[in-house]
């Protein structure tokens, strides 16, 4: 899990993906791997459990930080 600035939208978006072993590598993020909290100005996916539960933070429409827990479907 992690986050990046989408250069198309300017929004900070979270992601969840599998990456191989190694220290540094390029990662391609598909649309089904994005974690974007509805109505947020930024989403930060910060951790993922072995069961796929993602925790993180987002900035609401007022720019105030909030926390979230997202469970897989």
Short mmCIF file of C-alpha atoms in Angstrom, two decimals:
data_model
loop_
_atom_site.label_atom_id
_atom_site.label_comp_id
_atom_site.label_asym_id
_atom_site.label_seq_id
_atom_site.Cartn_x
_atom_site.Cartn_y
_atom_site.Cartn_z
CA UNK A 1 0.00 0.00 0.00
CA UNK A 2 1.06 3.56 -0.52
CA UNK A 3 0.06 6.82 -2.15
CA UNK A 4 1.06 9.09 -5.01
CA UNK A 5 0.05 12.32 -6.72
CA UNK A 6 -1.99 11.62 -9.85
CA UNK A 7 -0.46 13.95 -12.45
CA UNK A 8 -3.71 13.98 -14.46
CA UNK A 9 -5.98 15.11 -11.61
CA UNK A 10 -3.48 16.60 -9.14
CA UNK A 11 -5.11 14.49 -6.41
CA UNK A 12 -3.20 12.38 -3.91
CA UNK A 13 -4.52 8.81 -4.26
CA UNK A 14 -3.83 5.64 -2.30
CA UNK A 15 -3.11 2.26 -3.83
CA UNK A 16 -2.88 -1.41 -2.93
CA UNK A 17 -0.78 -3.69 -5.13
CA UNK A 18 1.59 -6.64 -5.06
CA UNK A 19 5.25 -5.88 -5.64
CA UNK A 20 8.12 -8.29 -5.97
CA UNK A 21 11.18 -8.50 -3.78
CA UNK A 22 13.81 -5.83 -4.10
CA UNK A 23 14.56 -2.39 -2.80
CA UNK A 24 13.69 -0.06 -5.67
CA UNK A 25 11.44 -0.71 -8.62
CA UNK A 26 8.88 0.93 -10.88
CA UNK A 27 5.29 0.06 -10.04
CA UNK A 28 2.36 0.30 -12.46
CA UNK A 29 -0.93 0.91 -10.64
CA UNK A 30 -4.16 -0.18 -12.31
CA UNK A 31 -7.52 1.51 -11.67
CA UNK A 32 -8.76 -1.48 -9.64
CA UNK A 33 -5.83 -1.01 -7.22
CA UNK A 34 -6.68 2.62 -6.30
CA UNK A 35 -8.00 3.60 -2.89
CA UNK A 36 -9.77 6.96 -3.19
CA UNK A 37 -12.07 7.97 -0.33
CA UNK A 38 -15.30 9.54 -1.71
CA UNK A 39 -15.31 13.34 -1.40
CA UNK A 40 -11.69 13.45 -0.22
CA UNK A 41 -9.15 15.96 -1.47
CA UNK A 42 -6.37 13.43 -0.75
CA UNK A 43 -6.26 9.74 0.25
CA UNK A 44 -3.29 8.05 1.93
CA UNK A 45 -3.36 4.24 2.09
CA UNK A 46 -0.86 3.51 4.85
CA UNK A 47 -1.04 -0.16 5.77
CA UNK A 48 -2.62 -3.43 4.68
CA UNK A 49 -3.20 -6.59 6.72
CA UNK A 50 -2.74 -10.17 5.52
CA UNK A 51 -6.54 -10.33 5.11
CA UNK A 52 -6.60 -7.29 2.80
CA UNK A 53 -7.87 -4.69 5.28
CA UNK A 54 -6.46 -1.26 4.40
CA UNK A 55 -6.07 1.57 6.91
CA UNK A 56 -5.11 5.12 6.18
CA UNK A 57 -6.07 8.75 6.25
CA UNK A 58 -7.83 11.17 3.94
CA UNK A 59 -8.41 14.90 3.86
CA UNK A 60 -12.11 15.77 3.78
CA UNK A 61 -13.62 18.55 1.65
CA UNK A 62 -12.56 21.10 4.30
CA UNK A 63 -8.98 19.80 4.27
CA UNK A 64 -9.33 18.23 7.73
CA UNK A 65 -7.56 14.88 8.23
CA UNK A 66 -9.75 11.83 8.87
CA UNK A 67 -8.96 8.11 9.27
CA UNK A 68 -10.45 5.12 7.45
CA UNK A 69 -10.51 1.32 7.51
CA UNK A 70 -11.42 -0.33 4.18
CA UNK A 71 -12.31 -4.01 3.99
CA UNK A 72 -12.13 -6.07 0.79
CA UNK A 73 -15.34 -7.00 -1.01
#
